Short mmCIF file of C-alpha atoms and ligand atoms in Angstrom, two decimals:
data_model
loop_
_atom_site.label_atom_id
_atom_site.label_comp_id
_atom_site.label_asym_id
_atom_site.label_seq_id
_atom_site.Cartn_x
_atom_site.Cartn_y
_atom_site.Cartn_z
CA UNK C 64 -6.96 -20.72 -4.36
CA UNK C 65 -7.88 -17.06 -3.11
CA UNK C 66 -6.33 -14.43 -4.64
CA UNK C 67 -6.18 -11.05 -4.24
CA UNK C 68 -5.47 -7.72 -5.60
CA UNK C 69 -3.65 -4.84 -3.90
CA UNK C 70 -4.13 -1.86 -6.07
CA UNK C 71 -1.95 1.42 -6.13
CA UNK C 72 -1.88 5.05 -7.72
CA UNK C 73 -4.68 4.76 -9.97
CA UNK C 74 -6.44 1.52 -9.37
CA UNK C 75 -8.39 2.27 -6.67
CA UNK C 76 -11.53 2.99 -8.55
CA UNK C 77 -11.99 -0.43 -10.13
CA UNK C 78 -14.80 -1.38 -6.65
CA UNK C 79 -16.64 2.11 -7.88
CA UNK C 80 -16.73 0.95 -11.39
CA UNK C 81 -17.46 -2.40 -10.50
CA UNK C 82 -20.32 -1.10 -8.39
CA UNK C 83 -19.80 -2.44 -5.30
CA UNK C 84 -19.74 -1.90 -1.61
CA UNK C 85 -16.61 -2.45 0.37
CA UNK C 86 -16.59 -5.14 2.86
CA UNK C 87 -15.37 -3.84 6.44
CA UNK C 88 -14.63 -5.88 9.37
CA UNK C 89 -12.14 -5.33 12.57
CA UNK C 90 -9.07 -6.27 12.57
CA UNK C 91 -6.80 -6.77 15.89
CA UNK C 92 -4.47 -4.31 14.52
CA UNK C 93 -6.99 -1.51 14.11
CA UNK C 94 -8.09 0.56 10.52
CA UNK C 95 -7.50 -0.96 7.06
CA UNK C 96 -7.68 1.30 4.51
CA UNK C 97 -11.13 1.34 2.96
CA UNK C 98 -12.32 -2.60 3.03
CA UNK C 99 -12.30 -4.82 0.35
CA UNK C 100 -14.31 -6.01 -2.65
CA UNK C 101 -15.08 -8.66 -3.76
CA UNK C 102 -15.52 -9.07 -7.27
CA UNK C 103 -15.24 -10.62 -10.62
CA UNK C 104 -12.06 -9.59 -12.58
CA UNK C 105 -12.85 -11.49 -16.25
CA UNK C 106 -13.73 -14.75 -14.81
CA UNK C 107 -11.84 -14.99 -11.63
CA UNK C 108 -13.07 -13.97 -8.77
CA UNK C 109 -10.80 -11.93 -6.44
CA UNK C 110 -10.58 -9.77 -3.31
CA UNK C 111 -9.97 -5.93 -4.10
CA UNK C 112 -7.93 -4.04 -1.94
CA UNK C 113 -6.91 -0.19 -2.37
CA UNK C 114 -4.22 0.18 -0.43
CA UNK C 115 -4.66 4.15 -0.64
CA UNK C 116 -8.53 3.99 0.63
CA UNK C 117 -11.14 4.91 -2.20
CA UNK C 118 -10.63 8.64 -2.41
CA UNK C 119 -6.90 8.06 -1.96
CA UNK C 120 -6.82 9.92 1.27
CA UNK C 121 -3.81 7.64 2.76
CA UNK C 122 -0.43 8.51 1.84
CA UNK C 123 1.91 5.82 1.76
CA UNK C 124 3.57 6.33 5.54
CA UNK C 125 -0.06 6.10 7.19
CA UNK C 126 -1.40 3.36 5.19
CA UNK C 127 -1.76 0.51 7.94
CA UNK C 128 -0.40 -2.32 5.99
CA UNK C 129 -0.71 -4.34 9.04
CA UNK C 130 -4.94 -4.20 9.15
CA UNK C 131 -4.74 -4.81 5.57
CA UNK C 132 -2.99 -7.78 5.46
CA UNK C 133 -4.35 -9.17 8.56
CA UNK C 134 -7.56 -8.55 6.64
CA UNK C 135 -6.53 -10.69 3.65
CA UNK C 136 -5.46 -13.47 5.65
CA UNK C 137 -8.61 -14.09 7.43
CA UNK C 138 -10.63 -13.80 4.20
CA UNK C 139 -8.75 -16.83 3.15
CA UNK C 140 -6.40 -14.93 0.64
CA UNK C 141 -3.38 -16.88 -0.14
CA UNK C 142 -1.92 -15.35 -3.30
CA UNK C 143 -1.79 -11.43 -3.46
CA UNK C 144 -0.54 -9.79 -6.61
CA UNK C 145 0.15 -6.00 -5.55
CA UNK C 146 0.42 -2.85 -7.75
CA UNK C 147 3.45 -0.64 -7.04
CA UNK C 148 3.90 2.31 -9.45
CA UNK C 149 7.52 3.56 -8.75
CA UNK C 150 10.52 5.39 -10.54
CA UNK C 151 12.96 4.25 -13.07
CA UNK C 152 16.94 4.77 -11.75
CA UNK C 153 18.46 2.13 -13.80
CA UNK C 154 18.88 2.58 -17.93
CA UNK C 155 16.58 -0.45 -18.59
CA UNK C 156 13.59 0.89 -15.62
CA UNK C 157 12.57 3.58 -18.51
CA UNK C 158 9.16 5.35 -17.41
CA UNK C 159 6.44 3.06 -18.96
CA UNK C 160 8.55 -0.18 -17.79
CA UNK C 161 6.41 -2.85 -16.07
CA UNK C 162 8.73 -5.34 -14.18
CA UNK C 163 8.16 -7.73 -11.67
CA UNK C 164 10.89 -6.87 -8.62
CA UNK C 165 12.64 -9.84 -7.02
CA UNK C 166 14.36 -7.82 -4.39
CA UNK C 167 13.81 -5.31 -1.71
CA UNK C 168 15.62 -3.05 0.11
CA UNK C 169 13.90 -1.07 2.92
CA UNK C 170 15.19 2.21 3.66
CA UNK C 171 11.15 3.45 5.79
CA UNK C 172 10.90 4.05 8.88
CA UNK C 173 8.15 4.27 12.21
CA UNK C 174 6.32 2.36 10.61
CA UNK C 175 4.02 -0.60 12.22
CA UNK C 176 6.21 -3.55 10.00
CA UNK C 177 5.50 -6.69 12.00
CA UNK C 178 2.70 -8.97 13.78
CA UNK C 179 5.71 -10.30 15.82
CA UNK C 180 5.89 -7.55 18.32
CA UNK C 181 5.88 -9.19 21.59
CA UNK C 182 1.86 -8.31 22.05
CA UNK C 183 -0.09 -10.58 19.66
CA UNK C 184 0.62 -14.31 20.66
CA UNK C 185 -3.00 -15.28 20.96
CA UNK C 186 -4.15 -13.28 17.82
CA UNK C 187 -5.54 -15.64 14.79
CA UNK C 188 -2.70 -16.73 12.48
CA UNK C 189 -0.11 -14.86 14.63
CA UNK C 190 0.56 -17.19 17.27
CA UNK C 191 3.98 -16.42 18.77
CA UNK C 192 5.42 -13.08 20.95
CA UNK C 193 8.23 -13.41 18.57
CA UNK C 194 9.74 -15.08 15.17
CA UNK C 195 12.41 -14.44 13.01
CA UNK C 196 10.85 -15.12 9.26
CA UNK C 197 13.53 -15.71 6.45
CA UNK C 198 13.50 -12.82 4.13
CA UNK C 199 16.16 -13.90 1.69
CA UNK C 200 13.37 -14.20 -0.73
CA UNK C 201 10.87 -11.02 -0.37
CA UNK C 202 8.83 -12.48 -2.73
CA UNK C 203 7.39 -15.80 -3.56
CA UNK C 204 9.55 -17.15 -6.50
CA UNK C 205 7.02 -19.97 -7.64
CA UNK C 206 4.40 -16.47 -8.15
CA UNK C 207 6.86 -14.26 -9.92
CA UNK C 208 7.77 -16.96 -12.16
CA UNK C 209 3.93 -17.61 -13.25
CA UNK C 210 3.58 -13.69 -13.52
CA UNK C 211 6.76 -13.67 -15.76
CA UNK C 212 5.47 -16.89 -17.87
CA UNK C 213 2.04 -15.00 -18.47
CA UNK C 214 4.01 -11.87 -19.64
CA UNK C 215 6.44 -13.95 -21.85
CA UNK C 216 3.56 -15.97 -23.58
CA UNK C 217 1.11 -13.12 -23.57
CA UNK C 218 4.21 -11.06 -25.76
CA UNK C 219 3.76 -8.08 -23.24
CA UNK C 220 7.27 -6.57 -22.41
CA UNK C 221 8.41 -6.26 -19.33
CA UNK C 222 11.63 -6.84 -17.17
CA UNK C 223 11.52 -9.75 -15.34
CA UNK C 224 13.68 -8.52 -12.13
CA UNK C 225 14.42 -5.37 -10.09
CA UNK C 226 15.56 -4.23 -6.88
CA UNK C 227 12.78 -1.91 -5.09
CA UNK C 228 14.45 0.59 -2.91
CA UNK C 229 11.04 1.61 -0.66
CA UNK C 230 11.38 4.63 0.90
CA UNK C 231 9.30 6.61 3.38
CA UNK C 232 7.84 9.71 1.45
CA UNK C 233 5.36 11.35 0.68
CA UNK C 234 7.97 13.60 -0.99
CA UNK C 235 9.67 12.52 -3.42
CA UNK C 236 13.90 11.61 -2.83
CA UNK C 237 16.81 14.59 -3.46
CA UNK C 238 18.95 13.51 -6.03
CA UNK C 239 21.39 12.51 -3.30
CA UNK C 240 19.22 9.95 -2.10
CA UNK C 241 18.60 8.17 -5.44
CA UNK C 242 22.59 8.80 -5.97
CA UNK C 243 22.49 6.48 -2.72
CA UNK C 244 19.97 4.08 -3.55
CA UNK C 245 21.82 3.13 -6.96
CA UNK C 246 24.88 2.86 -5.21
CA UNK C 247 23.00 0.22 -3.04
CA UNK C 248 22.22 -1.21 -5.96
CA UNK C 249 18.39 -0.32 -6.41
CA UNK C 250 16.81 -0.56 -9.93
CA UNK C 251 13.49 1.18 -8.83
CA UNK C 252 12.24 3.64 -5.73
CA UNK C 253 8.83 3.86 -5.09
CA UNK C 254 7.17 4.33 -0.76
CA UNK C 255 4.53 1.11 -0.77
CA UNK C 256 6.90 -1.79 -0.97
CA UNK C 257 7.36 -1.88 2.62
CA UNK C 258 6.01 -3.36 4.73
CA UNK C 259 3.82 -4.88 3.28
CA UNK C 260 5.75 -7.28 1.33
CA UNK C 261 7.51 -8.33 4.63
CA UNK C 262 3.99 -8.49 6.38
CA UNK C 263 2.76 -10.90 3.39
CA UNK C 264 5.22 -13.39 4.47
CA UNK C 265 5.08 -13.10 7.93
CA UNK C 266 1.27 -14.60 7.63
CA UNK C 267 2.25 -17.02 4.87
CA UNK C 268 0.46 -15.27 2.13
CA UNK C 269 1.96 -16.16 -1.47
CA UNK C 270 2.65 -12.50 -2.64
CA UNK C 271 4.39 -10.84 -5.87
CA UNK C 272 4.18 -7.41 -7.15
CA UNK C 273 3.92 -5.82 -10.29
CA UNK C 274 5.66 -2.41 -10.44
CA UNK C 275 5.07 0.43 -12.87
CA UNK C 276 7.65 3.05 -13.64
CA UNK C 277 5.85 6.69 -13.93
CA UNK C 278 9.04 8.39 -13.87
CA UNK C 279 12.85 8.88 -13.99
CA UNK C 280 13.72 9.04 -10.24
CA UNK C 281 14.72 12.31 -9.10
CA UNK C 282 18.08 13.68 -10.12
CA UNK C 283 18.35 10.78 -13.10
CA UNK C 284 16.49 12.96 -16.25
CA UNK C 285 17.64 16.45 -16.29
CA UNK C 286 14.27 18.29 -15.66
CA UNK C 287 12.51 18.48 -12.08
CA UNK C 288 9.48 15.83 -11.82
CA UNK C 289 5.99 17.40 -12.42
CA UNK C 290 3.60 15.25 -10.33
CA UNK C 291 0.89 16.11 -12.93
CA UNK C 292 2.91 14.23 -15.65
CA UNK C 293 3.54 11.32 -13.16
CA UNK C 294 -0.21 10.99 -12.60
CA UNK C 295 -1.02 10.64 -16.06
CA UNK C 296 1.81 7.98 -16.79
CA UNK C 297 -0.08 6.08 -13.31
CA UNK C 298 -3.48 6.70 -15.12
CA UNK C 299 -1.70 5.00 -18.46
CA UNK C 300 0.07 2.62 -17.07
CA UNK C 301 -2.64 1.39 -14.91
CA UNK C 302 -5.11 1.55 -18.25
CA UNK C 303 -2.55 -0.83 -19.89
CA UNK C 304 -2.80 -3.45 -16.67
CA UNK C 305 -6.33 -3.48 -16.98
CA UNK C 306 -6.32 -4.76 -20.44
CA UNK C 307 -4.28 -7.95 -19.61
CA UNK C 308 -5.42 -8.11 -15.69
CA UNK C 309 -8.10 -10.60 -16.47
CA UNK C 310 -6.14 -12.78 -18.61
CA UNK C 311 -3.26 -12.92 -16.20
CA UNK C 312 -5.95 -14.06 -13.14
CA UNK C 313 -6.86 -16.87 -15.21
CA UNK C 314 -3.76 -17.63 -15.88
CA UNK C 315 -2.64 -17.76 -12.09
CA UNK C 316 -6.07 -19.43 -11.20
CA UNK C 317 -5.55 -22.41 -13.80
CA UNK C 318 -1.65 -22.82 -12.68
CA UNK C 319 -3.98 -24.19 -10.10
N1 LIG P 567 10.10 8.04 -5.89
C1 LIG P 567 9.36 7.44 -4.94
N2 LIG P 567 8.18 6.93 -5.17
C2 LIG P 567 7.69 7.00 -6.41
C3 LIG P 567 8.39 7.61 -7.45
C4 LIG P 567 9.67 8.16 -7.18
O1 LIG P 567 10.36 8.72 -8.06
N3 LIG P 567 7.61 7.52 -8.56
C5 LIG P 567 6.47 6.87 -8.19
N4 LIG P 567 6.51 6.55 -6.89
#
């Protein structure tokens, strides 16, 4: 088993600290966002991905998920756990939740969100003009559920469901908009969902997320969001995942 990493806000410097150079190559559907790595998380040994680029020059709507997971499929990736650092709307999605979302609603828009487009029939591991995937599922069950057994046996708390309401940014939603989104029944909003998690299943790619809250989604605390407390809840957050990332590789590895 391959597995891979897709880190967010605030793990994008684990290839600099591991040292390494990123690994480019082409991809029929142009730019990814700054390679991959491949390295050695504990003992397992995964692909890297920073889905924001190293410097973190790609803001969610220009990030070409497309490249990137095109990327991971011909590396021979077939489990991706991603990163998604996102705000709380619900009581129980508290900043400083970690939950593993079962659900997705998309509300983006413009941008590239399949490989079935009509154009890319004779592409590797996209062999038809056009197909219909089932989505009832946005993520693989039999990978949430080993993600959710780790947390439950490793005592870490977390919330083993959640509906991710992705949304286009880069600003951040009017209190309208999360009014809306809980009214659709959203637990979480966060702008990196999308479509990436649809893209992940459209090449067959085993793929589950992990999804910190940094914040009360606008309009839900009283005070207006500073983005300079945000990024230091993403820098602790993303401290705390470190500390049980290599265990939980393992853990997925052995399942194996
Ligand atoms: N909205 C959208 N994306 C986010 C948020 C938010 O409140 N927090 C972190 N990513």
């Amino acid at each position: 088993m391959s597995i891979a990493i897709i880190g967010g806000s605030g793990l994008d410097q684990l290839q600099e600290e591991a040292g390494l150079e990123p690994i480019y190559q082409q991809t029929p559907f142009g730019e990814h966002s700054q390679g991959v790595c491949k390295l050695n998380i504990g003992n397992t040994p995964v692909v890297f991905l920073p889905r924001h680029g190293k410097d973190h020059h790609l803001p969610p709507h220009k990030v070409n998920y497309r490249a990137n997971m095109w990327l991971l499929k011909s590396l021979g990736i077939t489990k991706i756990v991603a990163m998604n650092v996102v705000g709380g709307i619900t009581d129980e999605m508290s900043p400083r939740t970690l939950l593993v979302p079962h659900q997705v609603i998309d509300y983006t828009w413009g941008r590239e969100h399949t490989y079935f487009d009509g154009l890319h029939h004779d592409t590797p591991f996209i062999d038809k003009y056009v197909d219909h995937i089932d989505f009832t599922q946005p993520y693989s069950e039999a990978l949430r559920q080993r993600i959710i057994g780790f947390l439950d046996q490793s005592k870490i708390n977390h919330v083993n469901y959640g509906v991710y309401g992705c949304t286009q940014g880069p600003r951040l939603e009017s209190a309208a908009e999360v009014q809306r989104l809980q009214n659709d029944g959203c637990h979480i909003v966060g702008m990196t969902a999308m479509p990436e998690t649809a893209l992940a299943k459209e090449l067959e790619m085993d793929y589950a997320s992990l999804g910190l809250v940094v914040n009360w989604a606008p309009g839900i605390a009283a005070e207006e969001l500073s983005f300079g407390e945000i990024m230091q809840l993403v820098s602790e957050e993303m401290a705390h995942v470190q500390t049980f990332l290599p265990d939980l590789l393992e853990f997925l590895t052995l399942q194996h």
